[in-house]
mmCIF file of C-alpha atoms in Angstrom:
data_model
loop_
_atom_site.group_PDB
_atom_site.id
_atom_site.type_symbol
_atom_site.label_atom_id
_atom_site.label_comp_id
_atom_site.label_asym_id
_atom_site.label_seq_id
_atom_site.Cartn_x
_atom_site.Cartn_y
_atom_site.Cartn_z
ATOM 1 C CA UNK Q 1 -0.035 0.040 0.090
ATOM 2 C CA UNK Q 2 1.483 3.415 -0.938
ATOM 3 C CA UNK Q 3 2.185 5.800 1.993
ATOM 4 C CA UNK Q 4 0.550 8.627 0.110
ATOM 5 C CA UNK Q 5 -2.835 7.079 0.461
ATOM 6 C CA UNK Q 6 -2.650 7.266 4.359
ATOM 7 C CA UNK Q 7 -3.930 10.319 6.266
ATOM 8 C CA UNK Q 8 -1.446 12.552 8.046
ATOM 9 C CA UNK Q 9 -1.793 14.002 11.542
ATOM 10 C CA UNK Q 10 -3.288 17.282 11.822
ATOM 11 C CA UNK Q 11 -1.754 17.416 15.363
ATOM 12 C CA UNK Q 12 0.470 15.195 17.241
ATOM 13 C CA UNK Q 13 0.747 15.095 20.879
ATOM 14 C CA UNK Q 14 3.511 13.660 23.053
ATOM 15 C CA UNK Q 15 4.175 9.779 22.994
ATOM 16 C CA UNK Q 16 4.014 7.997 26.275
ATOM 17 C CA UNK Q 17 7.133 8.941 28.115
ATOM 18 C CA UNK Q 18 7.895 8.036 31.606
ATOM 19 C CA UNK Q 19 10.456 10.058 33.523
ATOM 20 C CA UNK Q 20 11.378 11.077 36.943
ATOM 21 C CA UNK Q 21 9.226 13.746 38.291
ATOM 22 C CA UNK Q 22 11.849 16.127 39.325
ATOM 23 C CA UNK Q 23 13.263 16.288 35.673
ATOM 24 C CA UNK Q 24 10.135 17.208 34.107
ATOM 25 C CA UNK Q 25 10.537 20.949 34.834
ATOM 26 C CA UNK Q 26 13.683 21.097 32.842
ATOM 27 C CA UNK Q 27 11.936 20.523 29.445
ATOM 28 C CA UNK Q 28 11.848 23.453 27.220
ATOM 29 C CA UNK Q 29 8.976 25.937 26.653
ATOM 30 C CA UNK Q 30 8.156 24.226 23.468
ATOM 31 C CA UNK Q 31 7.480 20.951 25.272
ATOM 32 C CA UNK Q 32 5.400 22.679 27.900
ATOM 33 C CA UNK Q 33 3.216 24.378 25.383
ATOM 34 C CA UNK Q 34 2.669 21.133 23.541
ATOM 35 C CA UNK Q 35 1.707 19.292 26.737
ATOM 36 C CA UNK Q 36 -1.009 21.829 27.197
ATOM 37 C CA UNK Q 37 -2.806 20.193 24.184
ATOM 38 C CA UNK Q 38 -3.129 16.985 26.175
ATOM 39 C CA UNK Q 39 -3.685 15.949 29.677
ATOM 40 C CA UNK Q 40 -1.274 15.422 32.465
ATOM 41 C CA UNK Q 41 -1.532 12.724 35.003
ATOM 42 C CA UNK Q 42 0.561 12.332 38.143
ATOM 43 C CA UNK Q 43 0.865 9.171 39.986
ATOM 44 C CA UNK Q 44 3.726 7.364 41.996
ATOM 45 C CA UNK Q 45 6.122 10.211 41.209
ATOM 46 C CA UNK Q 46 5.899 9.671 37.572
ATOM 47 C CA UNK Q 47 4.512 11.838 34.890
ATOM 48 C CA UNK Q 48 2.707 10.382 31.839
ATOM 49 C CA UNK Q 49 2.232 12.605 28.902
ATOM 50 C CA UNK Q 50 0.332 10.300 26.812
ATOM 51 C CA UNK Q 51 -1.299 11.271 23.482
ATOM 52 C CA UNK Q 52 -4.972 11.910 22.845
ATOM 53 C CA UNK Q 53 -6.343 10.312 19.767
ATOM 54 C CA UNK Q 54 -5.162 12.335 16.720
ATOM 55 C CA UNK Q 55 -7.535 13.588 14.001
ATOM 56 C CA UNK Q 56 -6.355 12.871 10.506
ATOM 57 C CA UNK Q 57 -7.250 14.425 7.120
ATOM 58 C CA UNK Q 58 -5.771 14.429 3.570
ATOM 59 C CA UNK Q 59 -2.870 12.473 2.230
ATOM 60 C CA UNK Q 60 0.217 11.507 4.002
ATOM 61 C CA UNK Q 61 2.086 8.924 6.017
ATOM 62 C CA UNK Q 62 0.588 6.649 8.651
ATOM 63 C CA UNK Q 63 0.106 8.259 11.968
ATOM 64 C CA UNK Q 64 1.987 7.191 15.098
ATOM 65 C CA UNK Q 65 0.618 4.207 16.872
ATOM 66 C CA UNK Q 66 -2.223 4.811 19.359
ATOM 67 C CA UNK Q 67 -1.366 4.940 23.099
ATOM 68 C CA UNK Q 68 -3.052 1.573 23.678
ATOM 69 C CA UNK Q 69 -1.396 -1.010 21.464
ATOM 70 C CA UNK Q 70 -3.457 -2.842 18.959
ATOM 71 C CA UNK Q 71 -1.625 -5.128 16.424
ATOM 72 C CA UNK Q 72 -2.208 -3.801 12.875
ATOM 73 C CA UNK Q 73 -0.322 -6.572 11.013
ATOM 74 C CA UNK Q 74 -2.106 -8.438 8.381
ATOM 75 C CA UNK Q 75 -2.499 -12.222 8.759
ATOM 76 C CA UNK Q 76 0.386 -12.648 6.240
ATOM 77 C CA UNK Q 77 2.646 -10.410 8.156
ATOM 78 C CA UNK Q 78 1.772 -12.174 11.364
ATOM 79 C CA UNK Q 79 3.005 -15.321 9.800
ATOM 80 C CA UNK Q 80 6.118 -13.612 8.438
ATOM 81 C CA UNK Q 81 6.964 -12.117 11.840
ATOM 82 C CA UNK Q 82 6.551 -15.548 13.453
ATOM 83 C CA UNK Q 83 8.859 -17.225 10.889
ATOM 84 C CA UNK Q 84 11.620 -14.402 10.490
ATOM 85 C CA UNK Q 85 11.502 -12.626 13.923
ATOM 86 C CA UNK Q 86 10.273 -15.313 16.283
ATOM 87 C CA UNK Q 87 7.270 -13.272 17.246
ATOM 88 C CA UNK Q 88 4.526 -15.287 18.656
ATOM 89 C CA UNK Q 89 1.166 -13.381 18.835
ATOM 90 C CA UNK Q 90 0.143 -15.185 21.936
ATOM 91 C CA UNK Q 91 3.316 -14.141 23.811
ATOM 92 C CA UNK Q 92 3.764 -10.771 22.269
ATOM 93 C CA UNK Q 93 2.584 -8.694 25.204
ATOM 94 C CA UNK Q 94 4.344 -10.956 27.555
ATOM 95 C CA UNK Q 95 7.541 -10.277 25.706
ATOM 96 C CA UNK Q 96 6.941 -6.529 25.848
ATOM 97 C CA UNK Q 97 6.388 -6.760 29.612
ATOM 98 C CA UNK Q 98 9.553 -8.740 30.083
ATOM 99 C CA UNK Q 99 11.634 -6.020 28.310
ATOM 100 C CA UNK Q 100 9.781 -3.322 30.191
ATOM 101 C CA UNK Q 101 10.654 -5.101 33.568
ATOM 102 C CA UNK Q 102 14.340 -5.333 32.372
ATOM 103 C CA UNK Q 103 14.471 -1.701 31.808
ATOM 104 C CA UNK Q 104 12.911 -0.710 35.041
ATOM 105 C CA UNK Q 105 15.077 -3.121 36.967
ATOM 106 C CA UNK Q 106 18.451 -2.762 35.283
ATOM 107 C CA UNK Q 107 18.225 1.013 34.252
ATOM 108 C CA UNK Q 108 15.760 2.589 36.665
ATOM 109 C CA UNK Q 109 17.000 6.117 35.866
ATOM 110 C CA UNK Q 110 16.687 5.919 32.025
ATOM 111 C CA UNK Q 111 14.059 8.232 30.811
ATOM 112 C CA UNK Q 112 12.536 6.523 27.947
ATOM 113 C CA UNK Q 113 9.093 5.518 26.539
ATOM 114 C CA UNK Q 114 7.850 2.193 27.774
ATOM 115 C CA UNK Q 115 4.627 1.855 25.873
ATOM 116 C CA UNK Q 116 4.077 -1.418 24.124
ATOM 117 C CA UNK Q 117 4.368 -0.073 20.455
ATOM 118 C CA UNK Q 118 7.662 1.630 21.262
ATOM 119 C CA UNK Q 119 9.243 -1.385 22.933
ATOM 120 C CA UNK Q 120 8.088 -3.774 20.177
ATOM 121 C CA UNK Q 121 10.297 -1.945 17.634
ATOM 122 C CA UNK Q 122 13.397 -3.149 19.542
ATOM 123 C CA UNK Q 123 12.072 -6.557 20.175
ATOM 124 C CA UNK Q 124 11.431 -7.103 16.528
ATOM 125 C CA UNK Q 125 14.682 -5.648 15.380
ATOM 126 C CA UNK Q 126 16.549 -8.094 17.590
ATOM 127 C CA UNK Q 127 14.204 -11.109 16.992
ATOM 128 C CA UNK Q 128 12.773 -11.050 20.433
ATOM 129 C CA UNK Q 129 16.077 -11.598 22.135
ATOM 130 C CA UNK Q 130 15.458 -9.673 25.426
ATOM 131 C CA UNK Q 131 19.180 -8.945 26.151
ATOM 132 C CA UNK Q 132 19.927 -7.665 22.645
ATOM 133 C CA UNK Q 133 16.708 -5.725 22.501
ATOM 134 C CA UNK Q 134 17.789 -4.030 25.693
ATOM 135 C CA UNK Q 135 21.125 -3.176 24.420
ATOM 136 C CA UNK Q 136 19.726 -1.708 21.309
ATOM 137 C CA UNK Q 137 17.373 0.453 23.392
ATOM 138 C CA UNK Q 138 20.310 1.638 25.361
ATOM 139 C CA UNK Q 139 22.367 2.434 22.213
ATOM 140 C CA UNK Q 140 19.333 4.161 20.710
ATOM 141 C CA UNK Q 141 19.645 6.700 23.580
ATOM 142 C CA UNK Q 142 23.456 6.510 23.990
ATOM 143 C CA UNK Q 143 23.915 7.679 20.325
ATOM 144 C CA UNK Q 144 22.188 11.023 21.091
ATOM 145 C CA UNK Q 145 24.729 11.736 23.805
ATOM 146 C CA UNK Q 146 27.591 10.543 21.646
ATOM 147 C CA UNK Q 147 26.675 12.814 18.693
ATOM 148 C CA UNK Q 148 24.929 16.019 19.938
ATOM 149 C CA UNK Q 149 25.580 17.767 16.598
ATOM 150 C CA UNK Q 150 23.026 15.497 15.035
ATOM 151 C CA UNK Q 151 20.418 15.268 17.801
ATOM 152 C CA UNK Q 152 20.334 18.919 19.248
ATOM 153 C CA UNK Q 153 17.196 20.565 18.109
ATOM 154 C CA UNK Q 154 16.390 17.744 15.842
ATOM 155 C CA UNK Q 155 13.125 18.405 13.994
ATOM 156 C CA UNK Q 156 12.033 18.679 10.286
ATOM 157 C CA UNK Q 157 12.049 22.532 9.966
ATOM 158 C CA UNK Q 158 15.776 22.538 10.664
ATOM 159 C CA UNK Q 159 16.653 20.301 7.694
ATOM 160 C CA UNK Q 160 14.157 21.929 5.247
ATOM 161 C CA UNK Q 161 17.116 23.071 3.117
ATOM 162 C CA UNK Q 162 18.165 19.387 2.718
ATOM 163 C CA UNK Q 163 14.732 18.284 1.720
ATOM 164 C CA UNK Q 164 14.461 21.247 -0.761
ATOM 165 C CA UNK Q 165 17.541 20.114 -2.599
ATOM 166 C CA UNK Q 166 16.121 16.697 -3.135
ATOM 167 C CA UNK Q 167 19.006 14.889 -1.127
ATOM 168 C CA UNK Q 168 16.440 12.220 -0.014
ATOM 169 C CA UNK Q 169 12.906 11.046 -0.326
ATOM 170 C CA UNK Q 170 10.890 7.849 0.259
ATOM 171 C CA UNK Q 171 9.352 6.584 -2.965
ATOM 172 C CA UNK Q 172 5.582 6.356 -2.780
ATOM 173 C CA UNK Q 173 5.195 2.675 -3.313
ATOM 174 C CA UNK Q 174 6.862 -0.276 -1.472
ATOM 175 C CA UNK Q 175 8.574 -3.084 -3.396
ATOM 176 C CA UNK Q 176 7.036 -6.527 -3.814
ATOM 177 C CA UNK Q 177 8.120 -7.460 -0.302
ATOM 178 C CA UNK Q 178 6.327 -4.609 1.259
ATOM 179 C CA UNK Q 179 9.469 -2.567 2.002
ATOM 180 C CA UNK Q 180 9.569 1.089 1.738
ATOM 181 C CA UNK Q 181 12.468 2.499 -0.611
ATOM 182 C CA UNK Q 182 14.577 5.211 0.954
ATOM 183 C CA UNK Q 183 16.050 7.073 -2.052
ATOM 184 C CA UNK Q 184 19.449 9.027 -1.390
ATOM 185 C CA UNK Q 185 20.950 11.398 -3.867
ATOM 186 C CA UNK Q 186 24.233 12.630 -2.406
ATOM 187 C CA UNK Q 187 25.229 14.362 -5.576
ATOM 188 C CA UNK Q 188 22.432 16.924 -4.864
ATOM 189 C CA UNK Q 189 24.453 18.066 -1.775
ATOM 190 C CA UNK Q 190 26.880 20.870 -2.474
ATOM 191 C CA UNK Q 191 29.593 20.909 0.237
ATOM 192 C CA UNK Q 192 29.829 24.676 0.276
ATOM 193 C CA UNK Q 193 26.148 25.096 0.955
ATOM 194 C CA UNK Q 194 25.812 23.297 4.402
ATOM 195 C CA UNK Q 195 27.613 20.625 6.489
ATOM 196 C CA UNK Q 196 27.251 16.901 5.748
ATOM 197 C CA UNK Q 197 25.956 16.536 9.222
ATOM 198 C CA UNK Q 198 22.588 18.215 8.057
ATOM 199 C CA UNK Q 199 22.231 15.205 5.636
ATOM 200 C CA UNK Q 200 22.614 12.672 8.656
ATOM 201 C CA UNK Q 201 19.898 14.716 10.527
ATOM 202 C CA UNK Q 202 17.507 14.336 7.579
ATOM 203 C CA UNK Q 203 18.219 10.598 7.247
ATOM 204 C CA UNK Q 204 17.564 10.008 10.946
ATOM 205 C CA UNK Q 205 14.195 11.967 10.902
ATOM 206 C CA UNK Q 206 13.245 9.829 7.870
ATOM 207 C CA UNK Q 207 13.992 6.694 9.637
ATOM 208 C CA UNK Q 208 12.107 7.704 12.694
ATOM 209 C CA UNK Q 209 9.042 8.217 10.630
ATOM 210 C CA UNK Q 210 9.445 5.084 8.638
ATOM 211 C CA UNK Q 211 9.704 2.913 11.748
ATOM 212 C CA UNK Q 212 6.294 3.930 13.069
ATOM 213 C CA UNK Q 213 4.235 1.509 10.994
ATOM 214 C CA UNK Q 214 4.365 -2.049 12.210
ATOM 215 C CA UNK Q 215 4.828 -3.227 8.537
ATOM 216 C CA UNK Q 216 8.260 -1.607 8.368
ATOM 217 C CA UNK Q 217 9.311 -3.175 11.649
ATOM 218 C CA UNK Q 218 8.562 -6.614 10.135
ATOM 219 C CA UNK Q 219 9.440 -6.097 6.374
ATOM 220 C CA UNK Q 220 12.425 -3.643 6.860
ATOM 221 C CA UNK Q 221 13.432 -1.167 4.203
ATOM 222 C CA UNK Q 222 15.567 -0.927 1.117
ATOM 223 C CA UNK Q 223 17.942 1.870 0.320
ATOM 224 C CA UNK Q 224 18.529 3.165 -3.247
ATOM 225 C CA UNK Q 225 21.482 5.416 -3.401
ATOM 226 C CA UNK Q 226 22.139 7.344 -6.755
ATOM 227 C CA UNK Q 227 25.827 8.649 -6.908
ATOM 228 C CA UNK Q 228 25.347 10.760 -9.912
ATOM 229 C CA UNK Q 229 27.333 13.936 -9.532
ATOM 230 C CA UNK Q 230 29.325 12.727 -6.619
ATOM 231 C CA UNK Q 231 33.001 13.847 -6.875
ATOM 232 C CA UNK Q 232 36.099 14.347 -4.893
ATOM 233 C CA UNK Q 233 34.632 17.323 -2.870
ATOM 234 C CA UNK Q 234 31.941 15.215 -1.578
ATOM 235 C CA UNK Q 235 34.021 12.258 -0.750
ATOM 236 C CA UNK Q 236 36.756 14.219 1.109
ATOM 237 C CA UNK Q 237 34.089 15.517 3.551
ATOM 238 C CA UNK Q 238 33.513 11.962 4.751
ATOM 239 C CA UNK Q 239 36.226 10.701 7.203
ATOM 240 C CA UNK Q 240 36.414 7.340 9.084
ATOM 241 C CA UNK Q 241 35.121 8.849 12.276
ATOM 242 C CA UNK Q 242 32.075 10.236 10.511
ATOM 243 C CA UNK Q 243 31.699 6.971 8.749
ATOM 244 C CA UNK Q 244 31.912 4.900 11.813
ATOM 245 C CA UNK Q 245 29.328 6.910 13.811
ATOM 246 C CA UNK Q 246 26.764 6.757 10.794
ATOM 247 C CA UNK Q 247 27.209 2.966 10.349
ATOM 248 C CA UNK Q 248 27.149 2.425 14.071
ATOM 249 C CA UNK Q 249 23.760 4.178 14.442
ATOM 250 C CA UNK Q 250 22.296 2.196 11.490
ATOM 251 C CA UNK Q 251 23.584 -1.257 12.521
ATOM 252 C CA UNK Q 252 23.509 -1.044 16.303
ATOM 253 C CA UNK Q 253 21.661 2.200 17.305
ATOM 254 C CA UNK Q 254 18.418 2.193 15.569
ATOM 255 C CA UNK Q 255 15.436 -0.465 15.506
ATOM 256 C CA UNK Q 256 15.286 -0.765 11.670
ATOM 257 C CA UNK Q 257 16.093 -3.658 9.388
ATOM 258 C CA UNK Q 258 17.917 -2.506 6.242
ATOM 259 C CA UNK Q 259 17.475 -5.410 3.772
ATOM 260 C CA UNK Q 260 19.436 -4.083 0.748
ATOM 261 C CA UNK Q 261 21.519 -1.193 -0.324
ATOM 262 C CA UNK Q 262 21.325 -0.576 -4.004
ATOM 263 C CA UNK Q 263 23.987 1.702 -5.477
ATOM 264 C CA UNK Q 264 23.686 3.167 -8.977
ATOM 265 C CA UNK Q 265 25.700 5.508 -11.094
ATOM 266 C CA UNK Q 266 28.534 5.245 -8.789
ATOM 267 C CA UNK Q 267 31.684 7.003 -10.135
ATOM 268 C CA UNK Q 268 35.284 5.644 -9.941
ATOM 269 C CA UNK Q 269 35.626 7.491 -6.628
ATOM 270 C CA UNK Q 270 33.128 5.394 -5.041
ATOM 271 C CA UNK Q 271 35.856 2.798 -4.444
ATOM 272 C CA UNK Q 272 37.465 5.253 -2.154
ATOM 273 C CA UNK Q 273 34.276 6.097 -0.481
ATOM 274 C CA UNK Q 274 33.377 2.498 0.133
ATOM 275 C CA UNK Q 275 36.860 1.827 1.395
ATOM 276 C CA UNK Q 276 36.039 4.251 4.241
ATOM 277 C CA UNK Q 277 32.809 2.620 5.104
ATOM 278 C CA UNK Q 278 33.442 -1.029 4.655
ATOM 279 C CA UNK Q 279 35.652 -1.564 7.701
ATOM 280 C CA UNK Q 280 32.775 -0.720 10.052
ATOM 281 C CA UNK Q 281 30.221 -2.863 8.152
ATOM 282 C CA UNK Q 282 29.257 -6.206 9.632
ATOM 283 C CA UNK Q 283 29.681 -8.996 7.127
ATOM 284 C CA UNK Q 284 25.838 -9.520 6.717
ATOM 285 C CA UNK Q 285 25.355 -5.788 5.904
ATOM 286 C CA UNK Q 286 28.295 -5.670 3.631
ATOM 287 C CA UNK Q 287 26.831 -8.555 1.632
ATOM 288 C CA UNK Q 288 23.701 -6.495 1.164
ATOM 289 C CA UNK Q 289 25.415 -3.777 -0.835
ATOM 290 C CA UNK Q 290 24.644 -4.141 -4.533
ATOM 291 C CA UNK Q 291 26.576 -2.135 -7.108
ATOM 292 C CA UNK Q 292 24.681 -1.631 -10.298
ATOM 293 C CA UNK Q 293 26.683 1.184 -12.078
ATOM 294 C CA UNK Q 294 24.553 2.483 -14.966
ATOM 295 C CA UNK Q 295 22.944 -0.867 -15.607
ATOM 296 C CA UNK Q 296 19.263 -0.190 -14.874
ATOM 297 C CA UNK Q 297 18.309 -3.703 -15.854
ATOM 298 C CA UNK Q 298 20.480 -4.879 -12.993
ATOM 299 C CA UNK Q 299 18.559 -2.439 -10.671
ATOM 300 C CA UNK Q 300 15.175 -3.757 -11.904
ATOM 301 C CA UNK Q 301 16.195 -7.249 -10.945
ATOM 302 C CA UNK Q 302 16.174 -6.013 -7.357
ATOM 303 C CA UNK Q 303 13.644 -3.177 -7.540
ATOM 304 C CA UNK Q 304 10.928 -3.543 -10.107
ATOM 305 C CA UNK Q 305 10.070 -0.815 -12.595
ATOM 306 C CA UNK Q 306 6.543 -0.669 -11.317
ATOM 307 C CA UNK Q 307 7.642 1.188 -8.144
ATOM 308 C CA UNK Q 308 10.316 3.280 -9.711
ATOM 309 C CA UNK Q 309 10.224 6.845 -11.184
ATOM 310 C CA UNK Q 310 11.155 7.444 -14.835
ATOM 311 C CA UNK Q 311 14.624 8.638 -13.990
ATOM 312 C CA UNK Q 312 15.499 4.960 -12.868
ATOM 313 C CA UNK Q 313 13.644 3.278 -15.774
ATOM 314 C CA UNK Q 314 10.494 3.049 -13.925
ATOM 315 C CA UNK Q 315 6.856 3.818 -14.876
ATOM 316 C CA UNK Q 316 5.722 6.058 -12.084
ATOM 317 C CA UNK Q 317 6.233 9.390 -13.581
ATOM 318 C CA UNK Q 318 8.999 11.900 -12.845
ATOM 319 C CA UNK Q 319 10.928 11.796 -9.546
ATOM 320 C CA UNK Q 320 9.184 13.890 -6.963
ATOM 321 C CA UNK Q 321 10.505 14.411 -3.395
ATOM 322 C CA UNK Q 322 8.054 17.144 -2.495
ATOM 323 C CA UNK Q 323 5.365 14.840 -1.090
ATOM 324 C CA UNK Q 324 7.731 12.994 1.331
ATOM 325 C CA UNK Q 325 9.081 16.441 2.398
ATOM 326 C CA UNK Q 326 5.666 17.700 3.163
ATOM 327 C CA UNK Q 327 5.070 14.437 5.234
ATOM 328 C CA UNK Q 328 8.164 15.093 7.360
ATOM 329 C CA UNK Q 329 7.485 18.895 7.776
ATOM 330 C CA UNK Q 330 3.916 18.217 8.777
ATOM 331 C CA UNK Q 331 5.292 16.050 11.639
ATOM 332 C CA UNK Q 332 7.125 18.962 13.272
ATOM 333 C CA UNK Q 333 5.272 18.852 16.621
ATOM 334 C CA UNK Q 334 5.747 15.174 16.733
ATOM 335 C CA UNK Q 335 9.529 15.486 16.564
ATOM 336 C CA UNK Q 336 9.776 18.452 18.861
ATOM 337 C CA UNK Q 337 8.175 16.343 21.515
ATOM 338 C CA UNK Q 338 10.477 13.358 20.875
ATOM 339 C CA UNK Q 339 13.782 15.186 20.886
ATOM 340 C CA UNK Q 340 12.843 17.916 23.586
ATOM 341 C CA UNK Q 341 13.350 15.674 26.426
ATOM 342 C CA UNK Q 342 16.113 16.194 28.981
ATOM 343 C CA UNK Q 343 19.118 13.812 28.528
ATOM 344 C CA UNK Q 344 17.645 10.365 28.860
ATOM 345 C CA UNK Q 345 20.945 9.107 30.032
ATOM 346 C CA UNK Q 346 21.507 11.737 32.754
ATOM 347 C CA UNK Q 347 22.518 10.002 35.949
ATOM 348 C CA UNK Q 348 22.867 6.559 34.160
ATOM 349 C CA UNK Q 349 26.171 4.971 34.382
ATOM 350 C CA UNK Q 350 27.289 2.105 32.224
ATOM 351 C CA UNK Q 351 30.221 -0.308 32.341
ATOM 352 C CA UNK Q 352 32.703 0.285 29.679
ATOM 353 C CA UNK Q 353 31.640 -2.937 27.918
ATOM 354 C CA UNK Q 354 28.081 -1.514 27.326
ATOM 355 C CA UNK Q 355 29.110 1.780 25.690
ATOM 356 C CA UNK Q 356 27.948 2.567 22.327
ATOM 357 C CA UNK Q 357 30.725 2.813 19.709
ATOM 358 C CA UNK Q 358 30.461 6.566 19.385
ATOM 359 C CA UNK Q 359 31.045 6.972 23.040
ATOM 360 C CA UNK Q 360 34.707 5.661 22.691
ATOM 361 C CA UNK Q 361 37.494 7.929 21.668
ATOM 362 C CA UNK Q 362 38.810 7.125 18.300
ATOM 363 C CA UNK Q 363 42.122 7.543 16.485
ATOM 364 C CA UNK Q 364 40.405 6.807 13.285
ATOM 365 C CA UNK Q 365 41.375 10.323 11.877
ATOM 366 C CA UNK Q 366 45.030 9.098 11.571
ATOM 367 C CA UNK Q 367 43.951 6.501 9.079
ATOM 368 C CA UNK Q 368 42.170 9.146 7.100
ATOM 369 C CA UNK Q 369 45.392 10.400 5.663
ATOM 370 C CA UNK Q 370 46.088 7.042 3.836
ATOM 371 C CA UNK Q 371 42.400 6.935 2.742
ATOM 372 C CA UNK Q 372 42.353 10.359 1.461
ATOM 373 C CA UNK Q 373 45.353 9.574 -0.809
ATOM 374 C CA UNK Q 374 43.318 6.598 -2.043
ATOM 375 C CA UNK Q 375 40.392 9.001 -2.836
ATOM 376 C CA UNK Q 376 42.674 11.012 -5.025
ATOM 377 C CA UNK Q 377 44.073 7.895 -6.696
ATOM 378 C CA UNK Q 378 40.595 6.604 -7.517
ATOM 379 C CA UNK Q 379 39.507 10.043 -8.823
#
């Protein structure tokens, strides 16, 4: 089903967030004004800013899940989740409660959402392994502290310039496996216009929006990266430390399943770019990279023409990123709430073995000298 057929939120209220009472007053004025749209309840020194049911109208992306979880999976996806993710419908809520209990017992100071729909994202991403799901949840929050340049004031209006340039979009139709297609066009970015970190912010907001529907949590997503127009000026802005952080978030810090990365129109210099990225890829993820060059028939064997725009040999008209841009921009309130919380890890201490990759100091920039010379050689 295309995301353009769903109805967008006219207004979005805060997701269910449980946090220590004394920290609530430290939220910004934005969050305080948003909370006035809903209701506040105080019980046992916890404040629950749960959402009211949103009103929807028009065309857009699926709304966030309701405060009380109801499974929206089709019978076919229920079977797929059982076979691929070890998700048993009769045990689903029991598994969610088990993860919730682990969070409250092992990390009582962690400020995080604990509603069923939110915790299910992490269980599905780690095939209902409680320990791995808990670690992913901790990584999800730790990456925000490890990379404040990305997560500070993270909301769609701050990356509108990225959207306007067409750096990314989500194609309006899923592939035959029900997976949304995230289309990246790094050649649309001009290094002199704005820092590359803004592109990462736009990607992260897009992933946050994509992971809301349960279908995405089960099916995963596909990435289509068009490297037309990418040159040395682009590649030289991506060092090993930056690559390590991006890959770390995608592999270990976000509850989404990336099933394939299709690269098209890659220039010679892409060998140098991939040399920077590959050392940080897990073997399974590295195997999911497919290089097509300019061979559209090769691309169509992985993503059919029926879901592609004309620019990629498809039949769905010209490439249009404006609808997805509007979908994100219409979600401004939703993201202000999500990223306007106090530091969820404040007061939380982890052993060294549990720290997210981005928390460790790195000497990767030393290696960049050699890789930079390789970039020039490839170019």
